[in-house]
mmCIF file of C-alpha atoms in Angstrom:
data_model
loop_
_atom_site.group_PDB
_atom_site.id
_atom_site.type_symbol
_atom_site.label_atom_id
_atom_site.label_comp_id
_atom_site.label_asym_id
_atom_site.label_seq_id
_atom_site.Cartn_x
_atom_site.Cartn_y
_atom_site.Cartn_z
ATOM 1 C CA UNK R 1 -1.577 -100.582 66.700
ATOM 2 C CA UNK R 2 -1.201 -96.982 65.623
ATOM 3 C CA UNK R 3 -3.615 -94.773 63.723
ATOM 4 C CA UNK R 4 -3.786 -91.163 62.571
ATOM 5 C CA UNK R 5 -5.741 -90.360 65.728
ATOM 6 C CA UNK R 6 -3.257 -91.937 68.159
ATOM 7 C CA UNK R 7 -0.361 -90.259 66.376
ATOM 8 C CA UNK R 8 -2.069 -86.866 66.657
ATOM 9 C CA UNK R 9 -3.016 -87.282 70.325
ATOM 10 C CA UNK R 10 0.322 -88.654 71.517
ATOM 11 C CA UNK R 11 2.048 -86.289 73.981
ATOM 12 C CA UNK R 12 5.744 -85.999 74.905
ATOM 13 C CA UNK R 13 7.105 -87.041 78.293
ATOM 14 C CA UNK R 14 10.410 -86.391 80.006
ATOM 15 C CA UNK R 15 11.853 -89.421 78.165
ATOM 16 C CA UNK R 16 11.873 -90.452 74.471
ATOM 17 C CA UNK R 17 8.952 -92.679 73.516
ATOM 18 C CA UNK R 18 8.442 -95.367 70.869
ATOM 19 C CA UNK R 19 4.822 -96.099 69.996
ATOM 20 C CA UNK R 20 4.936 -99.371 68.037
ATOM 21 C CA UNK R 21 2.793 -100.350 65.085
ATOM 22 C CA UNK R 22 3.972 -103.584 63.433
ATOM 23 C CA UNK R 23 6.939 -105.138 61.651
ATOM 24 C CA UNK R 24 9.424 -102.615 63.012
ATOM 25 C CA UNK R 25 7.395 -99.470 62.294
ATOM 26 C CA UNK R 26 6.851 -97.046 65.166
ATOM 27 C CA UNK R 27 6.267 -93.408 66.010
ATOM 28 C CA UNK R 28 9.203 -91.819 67.838
ATOM 29 C CA UNK R 29 8.358 -88.907 70.195
ATOM 30 C CA UNK R 30 11.187 -86.795 71.607
ATOM 31 C CA UNK R 31 10.948 -85.078 75.017
ATOM 32 C CA UNK R 32 10.694 -81.731 73.174
ATOM 33 C CA UNK R 33 7.617 -82.909 71.298
ATOM 34 C CA UNK R 34 9.028 -83.777 67.893
ATOM 35 C CA UNK R 35 7.397 -86.796 66.225
ATOM 36 C CA UNK R 36 8.876 -88.978 63.463
ATOM 37 C CA UNK R 37 8.053 -92.260 61.797
ATOM 38 C CA UNK R 38 10.839 -94.816 62.081
ATOM 39 C CA UNK R 39 11.545 -98.344 60.945
ATOM 40 C CA UNK R 40 13.910 -100.678 62.782
ATOM 41 C CA UNK R 41 15.270 -103.653 60.823
ATOM 42 C CA UNK R 42 18.316 -105.872 60.449
ATOM 43 C CA UNK R 43 20.552 -105.871 57.409
ATOM 44 C CA UNK R 44 23.724 -107.982 57.050
ATOM 45 C CA UNK R 45 23.336 -108.980 60.721
ATOM 46 C CA UNK R 46 23.365 -105.333 61.837
ATOM 47 C CA UNK R 47 20.580 -103.339 63.449
ATOM 48 C CA UNK R 48 19.540 -100.371 61.328
ATOM 49 C CA UNK R 49 17.026 -97.552 61.650
ATOM 50 C CA UNK R 50 15.361 -95.709 58.770
ATOM 51 C CA UNK R 51 13.558 -92.427 59.405
ATOM 52 C CA UNK R 52 10.477 -92.333 57.162
ATOM 53 C CA UNK R 53 9.534 -88.685 57.817
ATOM 54 C CA UNK R 54 8.327 -86.175 60.368
ATOM 55 C CA UNK R 55 4.765 -86.169 61.648
ATOM 56 C CA UNK R 56 2.382 -84.486 60.768
ATOM 57 C CA UNK R 57 4.145 -83.592 57.481
ATOM 58 C CA UNK R 58 4.126 -87.345 56.745
ATOM 59 C CA UNK R 59 0.740 -88.773 57.670
ATOM 60 C CA UNK R 60 0.108 -92.223 59.103
ATOM 61 C CA UNK R 61 -1.005 -93.554 55.698
ATOM 62 C CA UNK R 62 2.061 -92.084 53.986
ATOM 63 C CA UNK R 63 4.283 -93.665 56.652
ATOM 64 C CA UNK R 64 2.654 -97.054 55.971
ATOM 65 C CA UNK R 65 3.426 -96.672 52.239
ATOM 66 C CA UNK R 66 7.050 -95.737 52.911
ATOM 67 C CA UNK R 67 7.358 -98.653 55.324
ATOM 68 C CA UNK R 68 6.021 -100.964 52.613
ATOM 69 C CA UNK R 69 8.544 -99.631 50.058
ATOM 70 C CA UNK R 70 11.400 -100.118 52.531
ATOM 71 C CA UNK R 71 10.395 -103.753 53.127
ATOM 72 C CA UNK R 72 10.395 -104.361 49.367
ATOM 73 C CA UNK R 73 13.973 -103.029 49.158
ATOM 74 C CA UNK R 74 14.991 -105.359 52.000
ATOM 75 C CA UNK R 75 13.463 -108.296 50.165
ATOM 76 C CA UNK R 76 15.555 -107.335 47.122
ATOM 77 C CA UNK R 77 18.743 -107.246 49.188
ATOM 78 C CA UNK R 78 18.933 -103.441 49.343
ATOM 79 C CA UNK R 79 19.610 -101.514 52.532
ATOM 80 C CA UNK R 80 16.826 -98.869 52.489
ATOM 81 C CA UNK R 81 18.704 -96.474 54.807
ATOM 82 C CA UNK R 82 21.764 -96.590 52.540
ATOM 83 C CA UNK R 83 19.555 -96.181 49.478
ATOM 84 C CA UNK R 84 18.017 -93.080 51.073
ATOM 85 C CA UNK R 85 21.469 -91.562 51.688
ATOM 86 C CA UNK R 86 22.487 -92.206 48.089
ATOM 87 C CA UNK R 87 19.267 -90.685 46.748
ATOM 88 C CA UNK R 88 19.728 -87.640 48.987
ATOM 89 C CA UNK R 89 23.307 -87.210 47.784
ATOM 90 C CA UNK R 90 22.256 -87.536 44.137
ATOM 91 C CA UNK R 91 19.505 -84.976 44.619
ATOM 92 C CA UNK R 92 21.920 -82.563 46.305
ATOM 93 C CA UNK R 93 24.461 -83.070 43.520
ATOM 94 C CA UNK R 94 21.818 -82.579 40.836
ATOM 95 C CA UNK R 95 20.692 -79.335 42.447
ATOM 96 C CA UNK R 96 24.275 -78.072 42.287
ATOM 97 C CA UNK R 97 24.650 -79.039 38.619
ATOM 98 C CA UNK R 98 22.531 -76.210 37.288
ATOM 99 C CA UNK R 99 22.924 -75.125 33.684
ATOM 100 C CA UNK R 100 24.705 -71.931 34.749
ATOM 101 C CA UNK R 101 27.244 -73.796 36.908
ATOM 102 C CA UNK R 102 28.020 -76.412 34.261
ATOM 103 C CA UNK R 103 28.144 -73.775 31.511
ATOM 104 C CA UNK R 104 30.642 -71.712 33.507
ATOM 105 C CA UNK R 105 32.848 -74.754 34.101
ATOM 106 C CA UNK R 106 32.731 -75.605 30.381
ATOM 107 C CA UNK R 107 33.444 -72.018 29.283
ATOM 108 C CA UNK R 108 36.325 -71.592 31.737
ATOM 109 C CA UNK R 109 37.885 -74.870 30.568
ATOM 110 C CA UNK R 110 38.022 -73.580 26.965
ATOM 111 C CA UNK R 111 38.329 -69.793 27.088
ATOM 112 C CA UNK R 112 42.104 -69.484 27.550
ATOM 113 C CA UNK R 113 42.728 -71.472 24.360
ATOM 114 C CA UNK R 114 40.091 -69.815 22.204
ATOM 115 C CA UNK R 115 39.911 -66.585 20.218
ATOM 116 C CA UNK R 116 38.263 -63.396 21.410
ATOM 117 C CA UNK R 117 35.506 -63.969 18.845
ATOM 118 C CA UNK R 118 34.840 -67.446 20.287
ATOM 119 C CA UNK R 119 34.720 -66.072 23.826
ATOM 120 C CA UNK R 120 32.471 -63.133 22.971
ATOM 121 C CA UNK R 121 30.078 -65.231 20.880
ATOM 122 C CA UNK R 122 29.519 -68.033 23.394
ATOM 123 C CA UNK R 123 29.403 -65.588 26.305
ATOM 124 C CA UNK R 124 26.642 -63.686 24.503
ATOM 125 C CA UNK R 125 24.603 -66.810 23.742
ATOM 126 C CA UNK R 126 24.945 -68.042 27.319
ATOM 127 C CA UNK R 127 24.038 -64.777 29.056
ATOM 128 C CA UNK R 128 21.452 -63.437 26.619
ATOM 129 C CA UNK R 129 19.682 -66.558 25.366
ATOM 130 C CA UNK R 130 20.276 -69.600 27.576
ATOM 131 C CA UNK R 131 20.843 -68.483 31.150
ATOM 132 C CA UNK R 132 17.596 -66.476 31.555
ATOM 133 C CA UNK R 133 15.579 -69.620 30.778
ATOM 134 C CA UNK R 134 17.790 -72.544 31.842
ATOM 135 C CA UNK R 135 20.211 -70.985 34.303
ATOM 136 C CA UNK R 136 18.870 -72.271 37.633
ATOM 137 C CA UNK R 137 17.618 -75.642 36.389
ATOM 138 C CA UNK R 138 19.759 -78.750 37.052
ATOM 139 C CA UNK R 139 20.970 -80.195 33.763
ATOM 140 C CA UNK R 140 19.103 -83.517 34.175
ATOM 141 C CA UNK R 141 15.818 -81.645 34.785
ATOM 142 C CA UNK R 142 15.923 -79.586 31.585
ATOM 143 C CA UNK R 143 13.241 -80.828 29.208
ATOM 144 C CA UNK R 144 12.828 -80.455 25.459
ATOM 145 C CA UNK R 145 9.918 -78.091 26.055
ATOM 146 C CA UNK R 146 12.031 -75.799 28.249
ATOM 147 C CA UNK R 147 14.940 -75.775 25.796
ATOM 148 C CA UNK R 148 12.581 -75.209 22.881
ATOM 149 C CA UNK R 149 11.218 -72.196 24.728
ATOM 150 C CA UNK R 150 14.714 -70.706 24.959
ATOM 151 C CA UNK R 151 15.409 -71.373 21.278
ATOM 152 C CA UNK R 152 12.064 -69.929 20.213
ATOM 153 C CA UNK R 153 12.815 -66.691 22.087
ATOM 154 C CA UNK R 154 16.258 -66.548 20.460
ATOM 155 C CA UNK R 155 14.667 -67.089 17.044
ATOM 156 C CA UNK R 156 12.183 -64.260 17.588
ATOM 157 C CA UNK R 157 15.011 -61.936 18.615
ATOM 158 C CA UNK R 158 17.794 -62.849 16.193
ATOM 159 C CA UNK R 159 16.494 -65.262 13.543
ATOM 160 C CA UNK R 160 16.544 -69.022 13.163
ATOM 161 C CA UNK R 161 20.212 -69.312 12.127
ATOM 162 C CA UNK R 162 21.412 -67.513 15.250
ATOM 163 C CA UNK R 163 18.983 -69.507 17.372
ATOM 164 C CA UNK R 164 20.463 -72.746 16.050
ATOM 165 C CA UNK R 165 23.948 -71.481 16.900
ATOM 166 C CA UNK R 166 22.587 -70.902 20.417
ATOM 167 C CA UNK R 167 21.483 -74.553 20.434
ATOM 168 C CA UNK R 168 24.993 -75.583 19.363
ATOM 169 C CA UNK R 169 26.425 -73.706 22.350
ATOM 170 C CA UNK R 170 24.026 -75.676 24.565
ATOM 171 C CA UNK R 171 25.215 -78.874 22.846
ATOM 172 C CA UNK R 172 28.764 -78.147 23.978
ATOM 173 C CA UNK R 173 27.656 -77.405 27.547
ATOM 174 C CA UNK R 174 25.762 -80.718 27.692
ATOM 175 C CA UNK R 175 28.702 -82.568 26.109
ATOM 176 C CA UNK R 176 30.846 -81.284 28.960
ATOM 177 C CA UNK R 177 28.141 -82.316 31.443
ATOM 178 C CA UNK R 178 28.037 -85.851 30.008
ATOM 179 C CA UNK R 179 31.839 -86.175 30.241
ATOM 180 C CA UNK R 180 31.755 -85.000 33.860
ATOM 181 C CA UNK R 181 28.847 -87.372 34.728
ATOM 182 C CA UNK R 182 26.516 -84.483 35.526
ATOM 183 C CA UNK R 183 23.875 -85.588 33.007
ATOM 184 C CA UNK R 184 23.345 -88.842 31.113
ATOM 185 C CA UNK R 185 22.227 -87.568 27.690
ATOM 186 C CA UNK R 186 22.828 -84.562 25.447
ATOM 187 C CA UNK R 187 19.341 -83.149 25.029
ATOM 188 C CA UNK R 188 20.249 -80.217 22.695
ATOM 189 C CA UNK R 189 21.989 -82.625 20.315
ATOM 190 C CA UNK R 190 18.781 -84.685 20.097
ATOM 191 C CA UNK R 191 16.941 -81.507 19.025
ATOM 192 C CA UNK R 192 18.923 -81.035 15.803
ATOM 193 C CA UNK R 193 15.731 -80.708 13.748
ATOM 194 C CA UNK R 194 13.962 -78.317 16.113
ATOM 195 C CA UNK R 195 13.431 -75.817 13.271
ATOM 196 C CA UNK R 196 13.865 -75.507 9.521
ATOM 197 C CA UNK R 197 17.326 -73.959 9.397
ATOM 198 C CA UNK R 198 18.256 -72.701 5.897
ATOM 199 C CA UNK R 199 21.324 -74.507 4.531
ATOM 200 C CA UNK R 200 24.634 -72.702 4.723
ATOM 201 C CA UNK R 201 25.374 -70.922 1.473
ATOM 202 C CA UNK R 202 28.890 -70.630 0.106
ATOM 203 C CA UNK R 203 30.043 -67.100 -0.630
ATOM 204 C CA UNK R 204 29.372 -66.273 -4.288
ATOM 205 C CA UNK R 205 32.307 -66.438 -6.678
ATOM 206 C CA UNK R 206 32.857 -65.937 -10.401
ATOM 207 C CA UNK R 207 33.920 -68.328 -13.126
ATOM 208 C CA UNK R 208 36.891 -67.536 -15.305
ATOM 209 C CA UNK R 209 34.825 -66.257 -18.244
ATOM 210 C CA UNK R 210 32.897 -63.899 -15.918
ATOM 211 C CA UNK R 211 35.963 -62.007 -14.681
ATOM 212 C CA UNK R 212 36.344 -59.624 -17.651
ATOM 213 C CA UNK R 213 32.847 -58.301 -16.927
ATOM 214 C CA UNK R 214 33.761 -57.705 -13.301
ATOM 215 C CA UNK R 215 36.967 -55.856 -14.154
ATOM 216 C CA UNK R 216 35.112 -53.726 -16.698
ATOM 217 C CA UNK R 217 32.511 -52.815 -14.052
ATOM 218 C CA UNK R 218 35.262 -52.084 -11.515
ATOM 219 C CA UNK R 219 37.007 -49.755 -13.958
ATOM 220 C CA UNK R 220 33.762 -47.883 -14.595
ATOM 221 C CA UNK R 221 32.768 -47.681 -10.919
ATOM 222 C CA UNK R 222 32.628 -44.003 -9.851
ATOM 223 C CA UNK R 223 33.451 -44.578 -6.194
ATOM 224 C CA UNK R 224 36.581 -43.903 -4.137
ATOM 225 C CA UNK R 225 39.936 -44.832 -5.674
ATOM 226 C CA UNK R 226 40.990 -46.466 -2.391
ATOM 227 C CA UNK R 227 37.997 -48.828 -2.445
ATOM 228 C CA UNK R 228 38.696 -49.805 -6.051
ATOM 229 C CA UNK R 229 42.368 -50.303 -5.175
ATOM 230 C CA UNK R 230 41.381 -52.559 -2.271
ATOM 231 C CA UNK R 231 39.422 -54.818 -4.615
ATOM 232 C CA UNK R 232 42.361 -54.983 -7.036
ATOM 233 C CA UNK R 233 44.782 -55.795 -4.210
ATOM 234 C CA UNK R 234 42.491 -58.571 -2.990
ATOM 235 C CA UNK R 235 42.787 -60.174 -6.428
ATOM 236 C CA UNK R 236 46.572 -59.703 -6.469
ATOM 237 C CA UNK R 237 47.235 -61.130 -2.980
ATOM 238 C CA UNK R 238 44.271 -63.453 -2.224
ATOM 239 C CA UNK R 239 44.295 -62.556 1.474
ATOM 240 C CA UNK R 240 41.101 -62.426 3.521
ATOM 241 C CA UNK R 241 39.074 -59.227 3.441
ATOM 242 C CA UNK R 242 39.686 -58.385 7.102
ATOM 243 C CA UNK R 243 43.432 -58.906 6.679
ATOM 244 C CA UNK R 244 43.386 -56.478 3.757
ATOM 245 C CA UNK R 245 41.265 -53.633 5.141
ATOM 246 C CA UNK R 246 43.283 -53.591 8.396
ATOM 247 C CA UNK R 247 46.661 -53.760 6.605
ATOM 248 C CA UNK R 248 49.319 -51.294 7.791
ATOM 249 C CA UNK R 249 52.189 -49.833 5.801
ATOM 250 C CA UNK R 250 54.623 -51.123 8.449
ATOM 251 C CA UNK R 251 53.831 -54.689 7.325
ATOM 252 C CA UNK R 252 55.163 -54.091 3.794
ATOM 253 C CA UNK R 253 58.714 -54.339 2.514
ATOM 254 C CA UNK R 254 58.492 -52.962 -1.004
ATOM 255 C CA UNK R 255 62.208 -53.535 -1.671
ATOM 256 C CA UNK R 256 61.789 -57.235 -0.898
ATOM 257 C CA UNK R 257 58.358 -57.327 -2.578
ATOM 258 C CA UNK R 258 56.890 -58.919 0.542
ATOM 259 C CA UNK R 259 53.900 -58.322 2.805
ATOM 260 C CA UNK R 260 54.129 -59.985 6.221
ATOM 261 C CA UNK R 261 50.710 -60.262 7.864
ATOM 262 C CA UNK R 262 51.319 -60.657 11.624
ATOM 263 C CA UNK R 263 49.813 -63.796 13.196
ATOM 264 C CA UNK R 264 47.546 -61.819 15.542
ATOM 265 C CA UNK R 265 45.636 -60.568 12.492
ATOM 266 C CA UNK R 266 45.297 -64.001 10.915
ATOM 267 C CA UNK R 267 42.415 -66.452 11.125
ATOM 268 C CA UNK R 268 43.907 -69.183 13.298
ATOM 269 C CA UNK R 269 43.610 -70.657 16.826
ATOM 270 C CA UNK R 270 44.695 -68.327 19.625
ATOM 271 C CA UNK R 271 47.683 -70.457 20.615
ATOM 272 C CA UNK R 272 49.010 -70.244 17.036
ATOM 273 C CA UNK R 273 48.620 -66.473 16.951
ATOM 274 C CA UNK R 274 51.102 -66.190 19.803
ATOM 275 C CA UNK R 275 53.847 -67.771 17.672
ATOM 276 C CA UNK R 276 55.579 -65.137 15.513
ATOM 277 C CA UNK R 277 56.632 -67.865 13.085
ATOM 278 C CA UNK R 278 52.990 -68.171 12.049
ATOM 279 C CA UNK R 279 53.042 -64.792 10.291
ATOM 280 C CA UNK R 280 51.720 -65.025 6.730
ATOM 281 C CA UNK R 281 54.249 -64.071 4.042
ATOM 282 C CA UNK R 282 52.522 -62.682 0.954
ATOM 283 C CA UNK R 283 54.748 -62.280 -2.132
ATOM 284 C CA UNK R 284 54.006 -59.128 -4.096
ATOM 285 C CA UNK R 285 53.856 -59.202 -7.870
ATOM 286 C CA UNK R 286 55.060 -56.338 -10.027
ATOM 287 C CA UNK R 287 51.445 -55.201 -10.427
ATOM 288 C CA UNK R 288 50.861 -55.275 -6.653
ATOM 289 C CA UNK R 289 53.963 -53.144 -6.067
ATOM 290 C CA UNK R 290 52.839 -50.607 -8.661
ATOM 291 C CA UNK R 291 49.412 -50.437 -7.031
ATOM 292 C CA UNK R 292 50.940 -49.873 -3.587
ATOM 293 C CA UNK R 293 53.131 -47.034 -4.895
ATOM 294 C CA UNK R 294 50.030 -45.391 -6.366
ATOM 295 C CA UNK R 295 48.140 -45.937 -3.118
ATOM 296 C CA UNK R 296 50.761 -44.463 -0.756
ATOM 297 C CA UNK R 297 50.016 -40.759 -1.376
ATOM 298 C CA UNK R 298 46.261 -41.394 -1.424
ATOM 299 C CA UNK R 299 46.377 -42.833 2.111
ATOM 300 C CA UNK R 300 47.263 -39.320 3.355
ATOM 301 C CA UNK R 301 49.882 -40.346 5.884
ATOM 302 C CA UNK R 302 47.672 -42.879 7.685
ATOM 303 C CA UNK R 303 49.299 -46.001 9.102
ATOM 304 C CA UNK R 304 46.599 -47.940 7.248
ATOM 305 C CA UNK R 305 46.635 -48.659 3.531
ATOM 306 C CA UNK R 306 42.907 -48.047 3.424
ATOM 307 C CA UNK R 307 41.975 -45.493 6.092
ATOM 308 C CA UNK R 308 38.373 -44.738 6.925
ATOM 309 C CA UNK R 309 36.820 -41.738 5.194
ATOM 310 C CA UNK R 310 35.895 -40.368 8.628
ATOM 311 C CA UNK R 311 39.268 -40.809 10.349
ATOM 312 C CA UNK R 312 42.841 -41.524 9.252
ATOM 313 C CA UNK R 313 43.346 -43.355 12.539
ATOM 314 C CA UNK R 314 40.844 -46.094 11.684
ATOM 315 C CA UNK R 315 40.795 -48.596 8.813
ATOM 316 C CA UNK R 316 38.125 -48.877 6.167
ATOM 317 C CA UNK R 317 34.924 -50.631 7.255
ATOM 318 C CA UNK R 318 34.880 -54.339 6.235
ATOM 319 C CA UNK R 319 31.455 -53.788 4.657
ATOM 320 C CA UNK R 320 32.746 -51.146 2.212
ATOM 321 C CA UNK R 321 33.873 -53.668 -0.374
ATOM 322 C CA UNK R 322 30.618 -55.621 -0.141
ATOM 323 C CA UNK R 323 28.645 -52.420 -0.758
ATOM 324 C CA UNK R 324 30.793 -51.592 -3.785
ATOM 325 C CA UNK R 325 30.276 -55.057 -5.290
ATOM 326 C CA UNK R 326 26.520 -54.644 -4.841
ATOM 327 C CA UNK R 327 26.505 -51.215 -6.492
ATOM 328 C CA UNK R 328 28.544 -52.613 -9.375
ATOM 329 C CA UNK R 329 25.718 -55.084 -10.004
ATOM 330 C CA UNK R 330 27.426 -58.170 -8.567
ATOM 331 C CA UNK R 331 25.206 -58.730 -5.529
ATOM 332 C CA UNK R 332 24.779 -62.500 -5.150
ATOM 333 C CA UNK R 333 27.395 -63.110 -7.875
ATOM 334 C CA UNK R 334 30.674 -62.244 -6.154
ATOM 335 C CA UNK R 335 31.647 -61.359 -2.589
ATOM 336 C CA UNK R 336 35.088 -60.150 -1.483
ATOM 337 C CA UNK R 337 35.734 -63.530 0.129
ATOM 338 C CA UNK R 338 34.557 -65.237 -3.050
ATOM 339 C CA UNK R 339 37.633 -63.859 -4.836
ATOM 340 C CA UNK R 340 39.652 -66.515 -3.020
ATOM 341 C CA UNK R 341 37.366 -69.278 -4.297
ATOM 342 C CA UNK R 342 37.577 -67.910 -7.837
ATOM 343 C CA UNK R 343 41.382 -67.775 -7.728
ATOM 344 C CA UNK R 344 41.716 -71.206 -6.091
ATOM 345 C CA UNK R 345 39.517 -72.778 -8.767
ATOM 346 C CA UNK R 346 41.413 -71.191 -11.660
ATOM 347 C CA UNK R 347 44.873 -71.878 -10.240
ATOM 348 C CA UNK R 348 44.013 -75.512 -9.544
ATOM 349 C CA UNK R 349 42.579 -75.921 -13.028
ATOM 350 C CA UNK R 350 45.786 -74.457 -14.470
ATOM 351 C CA UNK R 351 47.830 -77.131 -12.718
ATOM 352 C CA UNK R 352 49.553 -75.173 -9.957
ATOM 353 C CA UNK R 353 50.698 -77.174 -6.944
ATOM 354 C CA UNK R 354 47.866 -77.337 -4.423
ATOM 355 C CA UNK R 355 50.327 -76.836 -1.542
ATOM 356 C CA UNK R 356 51.372 -73.494 -3.037
ATOM 357 C CA UNK R 357 47.755 -72.434 -3.485
ATOM 358 C CA UNK R 358 46.733 -73.451 0.047
ATOM 359 C CA UNK R 359 49.731 -71.682 1.546
ATOM 360 C CA UNK R 360 48.912 -68.519 -0.428
ATOM 361 C CA UNK R 361 45.356 -68.683 0.922
ATOM 362 C CA UNK R 362 46.757 -69.239 4.456
ATOM 363 C CA UNK R 363 44.595 -72.312 4.935
ATOM 364 C CA UNK R 364 45.389 -74.426 7.991
ATOM 365 C CA UNK R 365 46.598 -77.945 7.170
ATOM 366 C CA UNK R 366 43.684 -80.341 7.799
ATOM 367 C CA UNK R 367 46.006 -83.311 8.319
ATOM 368 C CA UNK R 368 47.200 -82.663 11.877
ATOM 369 C CA UNK R 369 50.261 -84.922 11.546
ATOM 370 C CA UNK R 370 51.361 -83.352 8.276
ATOM 371 C CA UNK R 371 50.627 -79.891 9.648
ATOM 372 C CA UNK R 372 52.835 -80.540 12.676
ATOM 373 C CA UNK R 373 55.874 -81.335 10.525
ATOM 374 C CA UNK R 374 55.355 -79.308 7.349
ATOM 375 C CA UNK R 375 56.582 -75.756 8.020
ATOM 376 C CA UNK R 376 57.418 -74.977 4.396
ATOM 377 C CA UNK R 377 56.242 -71.573 3.162
ATOM 378 C CA UNK R 378 56.999 -72.217 -0.544
ATOM 379 C CA UNK R 379 57.801 -68.507 -0.868
ATOM 380 C CA UNK R 380 59.922 -68.797 -4.019
ATOM 381 C CA UNK R 381 57.363 -70.993 -5.743
ATOM 382 C CA UNK R 382 54.525 -68.709 -4.699
ATOM 383 C CA UNK R 383 56.378 -65.681 -6.070
ATOM 384 C CA UNK R 384 56.363 -67.299 -9.489
ATOM 385 C CA UNK R 385 52.733 -68.382 -9.184
ATOM 386 C CA UNK R 386 51.466 -64.973 -8.031
ATOM 387 C CA UNK R 387 53.378 -63.118 -10.739
ATOM 388 C CA UNK R 388 51.880 -65.400 -13.369
ATOM 389 C CA UNK R 389 48.471 -64.918 -11.724
ATOM 390 C CA UNK R 390 48.863 -61.120 -11.891
ATOM 391 C CA UNK R 391 49.880 -61.316 -15.568
ATOM 392 C CA UNK R 392 46.848 -63.496 -16.237
ATOM 393 C CA UNK R 393 44.559 -60.940 -14.555
ATOM 394 C CA UNK R 394 46.009 -58.270 -16.857
ATOM 395 C CA UNK R 395 45.029 -60.420 -19.817
ATOM 396 C CA UNK R 396 41.500 -60.803 -18.487
ATOM 397 C CA UNK R 397 41.186 -57.046 -18.039
ATOM 398 C CA UNK R 398 41.929 -56.589 -21.712
ATOM 399 C CA UNK R 399 39.200 -59.012 -22.775
ATOM 400 C CA UNK R 400 35.810 -57.782 -23.899
ATOM 401 C CA UNK R 401 33.072 -58.644 -21.388
ATOM 402 C CA UNK R 402 30.400 -61.058 -22.512
ATOM 403 C CA UNK R 403 27.090 -59.577 -21.395
ATOM 404 C CA UNK R 404 26.199 -57.921 -18.110
ATOM 405 C CA UNK R 405 26.067 -59.664 -14.700
ATOM 406 C CA UNK R 406 22.498 -60.595 -13.887
#
């Protein structure tokens, strides 16, 4: 029978030695002096050997416990040596499946089909917020406490809304890990209520009876003529703010009363931007054409309709319109993007075809099957609608405002 003392005092010889204990357990001593605990047994009529650990790293008592566990596995019909190999492989695999490695695989699988904004945003959240805390930890070993620590740091740096967007990036990484069998559960998704995230607020917009007050304030605004013209053109075209402030004269055909916004400047998936047929045709009303003719000399030869005050080679800042609306007294009442909501509401209430309205707003068809087959641009119908819309805006401008915005 072995003991801690006999194991410690055993010396190597010129041949391998086996110092037996009981029930297949023994201490193996190599000629070079290495000692290891081993267990010989039979499984499925085959002789097997399980190494239980090196001595003295694994003591005699620890070897007895491991020997006991191995016998329990045998009694349950499990080959303990095979179980050890599987566990070792799983541990090695888990150590490879660190957050950084899985996140890179997820990001690379998506990046080619996503916009530059998508790539930049998720790359920032991964490198700045998630990787410094989670990067070297295998996905299955990440705990709620560890993830909460990363989110708390992100909240302190950038606010709770951004921190929750960081969590949503982690959700997508874990979703990928679950699909690839690298982790069994999506921990970030389970932490949806980790903080009190303020609800998303829709951009403010005006009701029909509030528009005369806005137009009166716009007329009285003492700022740049180009900024005021940009607001008017937003109302007359219903494009997105970014599409307007970056508009170039080369996109306009005044003879055909048409503005063609190239697909690369539109809000759409990257793969759609590469198709020239996805350009957005914007019919120009008589009022829009008159405004553009007035605007041409003011743009001072710039390729942009609304050049920056600091350089003719750059467009107006997207925040310029927001600042003007605030100074007009419409902060929290109307945003540049809210003009689209105002127009959509009024046009729908006036009975215009919703397909024409959605196409004018360049909204992507939510029904994927219908979107795949419906390539109609409804240009002729939208010409009529937008001219009637422009005439209606003229009527509103002539109305007397009812009170001040507040």
